[in-house]
PDB file of C-alpha atoms in Angstrom:
ATOM      1  CA  UNK E  95      95.648  23.028   2.407  1.00 52.00           C
ATOM      2  CA  UNK E  96      96.502  21.822   5.986  1.00 56.00           C
ATOM      3  CA  UNK E  97      94.647  23.044   9.089  1.00 53.00           C
ATOM      4  CA  UNK E  98      97.399  25.490  10.126  1.00 54.00           C
ATOM      5  CA  UNK E  99      97.644  26.958   6.649  1.00 59.00           C
ATOM      6  CA  UNK E 100      93.865  27.473   6.613  1.00 53.00           C
ATOM      7  CA  UNK E 101      94.084  29.139   9.998  1.00 52.00           C
ATOM      8  CA  UNK E 102      96.863  31.532   8.849  1.00 55.00           C
ATOM      9  CA  UNK E 103      94.820  32.387   5.732  1.00 52.00           C
ATOM     10  CA  UNK E 104      91.736  33.057   7.721  1.00 50.00           C
ATOM     11  CA  UNK E 105      93.610  35.243  10.159  1.00 53.00           C
ATOM     12  CA  UNK E 106      95.040  37.294   7.330  1.00 56.00           C
ATOM     13  CA  UNK E 107      91.640  38.223   6.010  1.00 53.00           C
ATOM     14  CA  UNK E 108      89.969  38.695   9.376  1.00 56.00           C
ATOM     15  CA  UNK E 109      88.569  42.236   9.739  1.00 63.00           C
ATOM     16  CA  UNK E 110      90.796  44.275  11.888  1.00 72.00           C
ATOM     17  CA  UNK E 111      89.460  46.238  14.881  1.00 82.00           C
ATOM     18  CA  UNK E 112      90.390  49.547  16.285  1.00 86.00           C
ATOM     19  CA  UNK E 113      90.636  49.898  20.049  1.00 88.00           C
ATOM     20  CA  UNK E 114      89.009  53.400  20.701  1.00 90.00           C
ATOM     21  CA  UNK E 115      90.665  53.664  24.149  1.00 89.00           C
ATOM     22  CA  UNK E 116      94.066  53.044  22.640  1.00 90.00           C
ATOM     23  CA  UNK E 117      93.307  55.450  19.701  1.00 93.00           C
ATOM     24  CA  UNK E 118      92.289  58.222  22.224  1.00 94.00           C
ATOM     25  CA  UNK E 119      95.461  57.659  24.115  1.00 94.00           C
ATOM     26  CA  UNK E 120      97.572  57.740  20.949  1.00 94.00           C
ATOM     27  CA  UNK E 121      95.883  60.891  19.882  1.00 96.00           C
ATOM     28  CA  UNK E 122      96.647  62.554  23.285  1.00 95.00           C
ATOM     29  CA  UNK E 123     100.278  61.535  22.972  1.00 94.00           C
ATOM     30  CA  UNK E 124     100.369  62.945  19.467  1.00 95.00           C
ATOM     31  CA  UNK E 125      99.026  66.284  20.693  1.00 94.00           C
ATOM     32  CA  UNK E 126     101.378  66.263  23.612  1.00 94.00           C
ATOM     33  CA  UNK E 127     104.455  65.697  21.239  1.00 94.00           C
ATOM     34  CA  UNK E 128     103.262  68.625  19.026  1.00 94.00           C
ATOM     35  CA  UNK E 129     102.434  70.686  22.106  1.00 93.00           C
ATOM     36  CA  UNK E 130      99.289  71.755  20.439  1.00 90.00           C
ATOM     37  CA  UNK E 131      95.565  70.999  21.050  1.00 90.00           C
ATOM     38  CA  UNK E 132      94.130  72.527  17.841  1.00 94.00           C
ATOM     39  CA  UNK E 133      91.430  70.605  15.941  1.00 95.00           C
ATOM     40  CA  UNK E 134      93.855  69.903  13.090  1.00 96.00           C
ATOM     41  CA  UNK E 135      96.423  68.215  15.469  1.00 95.00           C
ATOM     42  CA  UNK E 136      93.731  66.148  17.162  1.00 95.00           C
ATOM     43  CA  UNK E 137      92.164  64.969  13.854  1.00 96.00           C
ATOM     44  CA  UNK E 138      95.568  64.091  12.373  1.00 96.00           C
ATOM     45  CA  UNK E 139      96.489  62.318  15.702  1.00 95.00           C
ATOM     46  CA  UNK E 140      93.163  60.351  15.551  1.00 95.00           C
ATOM     47  CA  UNK E 141      93.683  59.378  11.882  1.00 96.00           C
ATOM     48  CA  UNK E 142      97.199  58.338  12.489  1.00 96.00           C
ATOM     49  CA  UNK E 143      96.171  56.230  15.558  1.00 95.00           C
ATOM     50  CA  UNK E 144      93.537  54.453  13.547  1.00 94.00           C
ATOM     51  CA  UNK E 145      95.952  53.891  10.654  1.00 94.00           C
ATOM     52  CA  UNK E 146      98.648  52.545  12.891  1.00 93.00           C
ATOM     53  CA  UNK E 147      96.220  50.056  14.480  1.00 91.00           C
ATOM     54  CA  UNK E 148      94.968  48.882  11.122  1.00 92.00           C
ATOM     55  CA  UNK E 149      98.504  48.525   9.698  1.00 91.00           C
ATOM     56  CA  UNK E 150     100.224  47.134  12.844  1.00 89.00           C
ATOM     57  CA  UNK E 151      97.525  45.276  14.774  1.00 86.00           C
ATOM     58  CA  UNK E 152      98.226  44.483  18.457  1.00 78.00           C
ATOM     59  CA  UNK E 153      97.825  40.932  19.609  1.00 74.00           C
ATOM     60  CA  UNK E 154      95.114  40.480  22.115  1.00 70.00           C
ATOM     61  CA  UNK E 155      96.276  40.602  25.788  1.00 66.00           C
ATOM     62  CA  UNK E 156      94.613  37.987  27.897  1.00 66.00           C
ATOM     63  CA  UNK E 157      93.924  39.062  31.401  1.00 65.00           C
ATOM     64  CA  UNK E 158      92.433  35.937  33.043  1.00 68.00           C
ATOM     65  CA  UNK E 159      91.726  37.555  36.306  1.00 72.00           C
ATOM     66  CA  UNK E 160      90.213  40.887  37.436  1.00 84.00           C
ATOM     67  CA  UNK E 161      91.664  43.884  39.124  1.00 85.00           C
ATOM     68  CA  UNK E 162      91.514  43.816  42.903  1.00 90.00           C
ATOM     69  CA  UNK E 163      91.659  47.495  44.012  1.00 92.00           C
ATOM     70  CA  UNK E 164      92.838  46.807  47.610  1.00 94.00           C
ATOM     71  CA  UNK E 165      95.671  44.453  46.438  1.00 94.00           C
ATOM     72  CA  UNK E 166      96.694  46.965  43.601  1.00 94.00           C
ATOM     73  CA  UNK E 167      96.803  49.803  46.158  1.00 96.00           C
ATOM     74  CA  UNK E 168      99.026  47.572  48.354  1.00 96.00           C
ATOM     75  CA  UNK E 169     101.218  46.795  45.402  1.00 96.00           C
ATOM     76  CA  UNK E 170     101.574  50.494  44.569  1.00 96.00           C
ATOM     77  CA  UNK E 171     102.661  51.211  48.173  1.00 96.00           C
ATOM     78  CA  UNK E 172     105.128  48.307  48.039  1.00 96.00           C
ATOM     79  CA  UNK E 173     106.523  49.571  44.693  1.00 96.00           C
ATOM     80  CA  UNK E 174     107.050  53.138  46.159  1.00 96.00           C
ATOM     81  CA  UNK E 175     108.840  51.670  49.244  1.00 96.00           C
ATOM     82  CA  UNK E 176     111.107  49.527  47.034  1.00 95.00           C
ATOM     83  CA  UNK E 177     111.985  52.476  44.810  1.00 95.00           C
ATOM     84  CA  UNK E 178     112.911  54.627  47.860  1.00 96.00           C
ATOM     85  CA  UNK E 179     114.892  51.863  49.582  1.00 94.00           C
ATOM     86  CA  UNK E 180     116.673  50.953  46.301  1.00 93.00           C
ATOM     87  CA  UNK E 181     117.419  54.627  45.539  1.00 94.00           C
ATOM     88  CA  UNK E 182     119.106  54.872  48.952  1.00 94.00           C
ATOM     89  CA  UNK E 183     121.188  51.775  48.390  1.00 90.00           C
ATOM     90  CA  UNK E 184     122.315  52.933  44.869  1.00 91.00           C
ATOM     91  CA  UNK E 185     123.254  56.320  46.303  1.00 91.00           C
ATOM     92  CA  UNK E 186     125.242  54.656  49.031  1.00 88.00           C
ATOM     93  CA  UNK E 187     127.164  52.740  46.313  1.00 86.00           C
ATOM     94  CA  UNK E 188     127.727  55.858  44.293  1.00 85.00           C
ATOM     95  CA  UNK E 189     128.931  58.010  47.215  1.00 88.00           C
ATOM     96  CA  UNK E 190     131.282  55.384  48.611  1.00 84.00           C
ATOM     97  CA  UNK E 191     134.773  56.163  47.453  1.00 80.00           C
ATOM     98  CA  UNK E 192     137.228  53.475  46.470  1.00 79.00           C
ATOM     99  CA  UNK E 193     135.015  50.371  46.849  1.00 78.00           C
ATOM    100  CA  UNK E 194     133.481  48.982  43.723  1.00 82.00           C
ATOM    101  CA  UNK E 195     130.048  47.436  44.289  1.00 81.00           C
ATOM    102  CA  UNK E 196     129.716  43.751  43.360  1.00 87.00           C
ATOM    103  CA  UNK E 197     127.124  42.888  40.810  1.00 90.00           C
ATOM    104  CA  UNK E 198     125.295  39.720  39.885  1.00 92.00           C
ATOM    105  CA  UNK E 199     123.252  38.341  37.094  1.00 94.00           C
ATOM    106  CA  UNK E 200     120.546  35.921  38.346  1.00 94.00           C
ATOM    107  CA  UNK E 201     117.907  33.723  36.837  1.00 96.00           C
ATOM    108  CA  UNK E 202     114.405  33.974  38.230  1.00 96.00           C
ATOM    109  CA  UNK E 203     111.857  31.307  37.204  1.00 95.00           C
ATOM    110  CA  UNK E 204     108.397  33.020  37.536  1.00 94.00           C
ATOM    111  CA  UNK E 205     105.489  30.855  38.922  1.00 92.00           C
ATOM    112  CA  UNK E 206     102.878  32.367  36.642  1.00 90.00           C
ATOM    113  CA  UNK E 207     102.563  31.497  32.976  1.00 88.00           C
ATOM    114  CA  UNK E 208     100.811  34.687  32.205  1.00 86.00           C
ATOM    115  CA  UNK E 209     102.553  36.902  29.589  1.00 87.00           C
ATOM    116  CA  UNK E 210     100.927  39.929  31.255  1.00 88.00           C
ATOM    117  CA  UNK E 211     102.521  39.121  34.589  1.00 91.00           C
ATOM    118  CA  UNK E 212     105.918  38.348  33.008  1.00 93.00           C
ATOM    119  CA  UNK E 213     105.919  41.702  31.321  1.00 92.00           C
ATOM    120  CA  UNK E 214     104.596  43.586  34.466  1.00 94.00           C
ATOM    121  CA  UNK E 215     107.312  41.968  36.719  1.00 96.00           C
ATOM    122  CA  UNK E 216     110.068  42.704  34.048  1.00 96.00           C
ATOM    123  CA  UNK E 217     108.883  46.387  33.960  1.00 96.00           C
ATOM    124  CA  UNK E 218     108.548  46.862  37.665  1.00 96.00           C
ATOM    125  CA  UNK E 219     112.008  45.192  38.307  1.00 95.00           C
ATOM    126  CA  UNK E 220     113.571  47.482  35.683  1.00 94.00           C
ATOM    127  CA  UNK E 221     112.031  50.541  37.254  1.00 94.00           C
ATOM    128  CA  UNK E 222     113.513  49.728  40.757  1.00 93.00           C
ATOM    129  CA  UNK E 223     116.999  51.404  40.856  1.00 92.00           C
ATOM    130  CA  UNK E 224     119.837  48.986  41.023  1.00 90.00           C
ATOM    131  CA  UNK E 225     118.215  46.200  38.930  1.00 93.00           C
ATOM    132  CA  UNK E 226     117.494  45.739  35.304  1.00 95.00           C
ATOM    133  CA  UNK E 227     116.012  42.865  33.294  1.00 96.00           C
ATOM    134  CA  UNK E 228     118.542  41.966  30.714  1.00 96.00           C
ATOM    135  CA  UNK E 229     116.514  39.101  29.172  1.00 95.00           C
ATOM    136  CA  UNK E 230     112.988  37.752  29.429  1.00 94.00           C
ATOM    137  CA  UNK E 231     112.251  34.229  28.057  1.00 93.00           C
ATOM    138  CA  UNK E 232     108.594  33.927  27.315  1.00 90.00           C
ATOM    139  CA  UNK E 233     108.792  30.090  26.560  1.00 90.00           C
ATOM    140  CA  UNK E 234     110.056  29.346  30.059  1.00 93.00           C
ATOM    141  CA  UNK E 235     108.702  32.461  31.834  1.00 93.00           C
ATOM    142  CA  UNK E 236     112.233  33.212  33.145  1.00 96.00           C
ATOM    143  CA  UNK E 237     113.814  36.630  33.834  1.00 96.00           C
ATOM    144  CA  UNK E 238     117.533  37.322  33.827  1.00 97.00           C
ATOM    145  CA  UNK E 239     118.186  40.205  36.130  1.00 96.00           C
ATOM    146  CA  UNK E 240     121.382  42.265  36.504  1.00 95.00           C
ATOM    147  CA  UNK E 241     121.511  43.462  40.265  1.00 94.00           C
ATOM    148  CA  UNK E 242     123.717  46.025  41.739  1.00 91.00           C
ATOM    149  CA  UNK E 243     125.410  45.511  45.211  1.00 86.00           C
ATOM    150  CA  UNK E 244     125.048  41.747  45.402  1.00 89.00           C
ATOM    151  CA  UNK E 245     128.075  40.367  47.222  1.00 85.00           C
ATOM    152  CA  UNK E 246     127.240  36.709  47.852  1.00 90.00           C
ATOM    153  CA  UNK E 247     124.794  33.834  47.440  1.00 91.00           C
ATOM    154  CA  UNK E 248     122.550  35.241  50.118  1.00 92.00           C
ATOM    155  CA  UNK E 249     122.365  38.530  48.224  1.00 90.00           C
ATOM    156  CA  UNK E 250     121.388  36.626  45.053  1.00 93.00           C
ATOM    157  CA  UNK E 251     118.595  34.866  46.991  1.00 95.00           C
ATOM    158  CA  UNK E 252     117.305  38.149  48.399  1.00 93.00           C
ATOM    159  CA  UNK E 253     117.097  39.668  44.914  1.00 94.00           C
ATOM    160  CA  UNK E 254     115.325  36.535  43.617  1.00 95.00           C
ATOM    161  CA  UNK E 255     112.991  36.467  46.669  1.00 95.00           C
ATOM    162  CA  UNK E 256     112.213  40.172  45.998  1.00 95.00           C
ATOM    163  CA  UNK E 257     111.344  39.521  42.309  1.00 96.00           C
ATOM    164  CA  UNK E 258     109.088  36.583  43.315  1.00 95.00           C
ATOM    165  CA  UNK E 259     107.462  38.819  46.035  1.00 96.00           C
ATOM    166  CA  UNK E 260     106.805  41.408  43.272  1.00 96.00           C
ATOM    167  CA  UNK E 261     105.252  38.614  41.074  1.00 95.00           C
ATOM    168  CA  UNK E 262     103.060  37.454  43.866  1.00 94.00           C
ATOM    169  CA  UNK E 263     101.811  40.895  44.591  1.00 95.00           C
ATOM    170  CA  UNK E 264     100.998  41.537  40.936  1.00 94.00           C
ATOM    171  CA  UNK E 265      99.168  38.207  40.799  1.00 92.00           C
ATOM    172  CA  UNK E 266      97.150  39.104  43.889  1.00 93.00           C
ATOM    173  CA  UNK E 267      96.453  42.648  42.456  1.00 92.00           C
ATOM    174  CA  UNK E 268      95.259  41.222  39.133  1.00 88.00           C
ATOM    175  CA  UNK E 269      93.720  38.041  40.297  1.00 80.00           C
ATOM    176  CA  UNK E 270      95.512  35.792  37.743  1.00 76.00           C
ATOM    177  CA  UNK E 271      95.583  32.140  38.617  1.00 70.00           C
ATOM    178  CA  UNK E 272      98.948  30.525  38.948  1.00 69.00           C
ATOM    179  CA  UNK E 273      99.420  27.252  37.035  1.00 63.00           C
ATOM    180  CA  UNK E 274     101.335  24.487  38.822  1.00 54.00           C
ATOM    181  CA  UNK E 275     104.619  24.292  36.805  1.00 53.00           C
ATOM    182  CA  UNK E 276     106.324  21.924  39.190  1.00 51.00           C
ATOM    183  CA  UNK E 277     108.279  24.523  40.996  1.00 51.00           C
ATOM    184  CA  UNK E 278     108.424  25.251  44.654  1.00 47.00           C
ATOM    185  CA  UNK E 279     106.668  28.537  45.666  1.00 45.00           C
TER     186      UNK E 279
END
């Protein structure tokens, strides 16, 4: 038996753990879906949450840094401003008769190698009106983004800069070190 086969066999028989915070959250979501806070609904939700975690274990999420409250608050403010400004831009495109907005698909190479940051940037980018992540490549930490209202190369660079700014703010908020991947900042 080779080393990789032994590691896989050992991981199959490793005792599985239940995350109590996740189980509590899943139980609350279960009760909210049923719109009932009876003891029966809560017990069934808790049993279902534990069973789901045992049958479908989540991979561990590595968070190499620590949360910085000031930077996190700054990021939340930045996000709210971006949502408001983008909503106005999308509204302008929708209400303008006759003219079709130009769109672009752009590739953004992230500086961080953290899967957590990749996921957070993808989610935040998709939550901002007028942009949506159409592909995320974990192997190269690259996002492909469809952006509304991009007319030229300067617009593409603005969207790329906005995405990289979002990444930088998330890195500051969560204190995750950036590995030098040979890319210009």
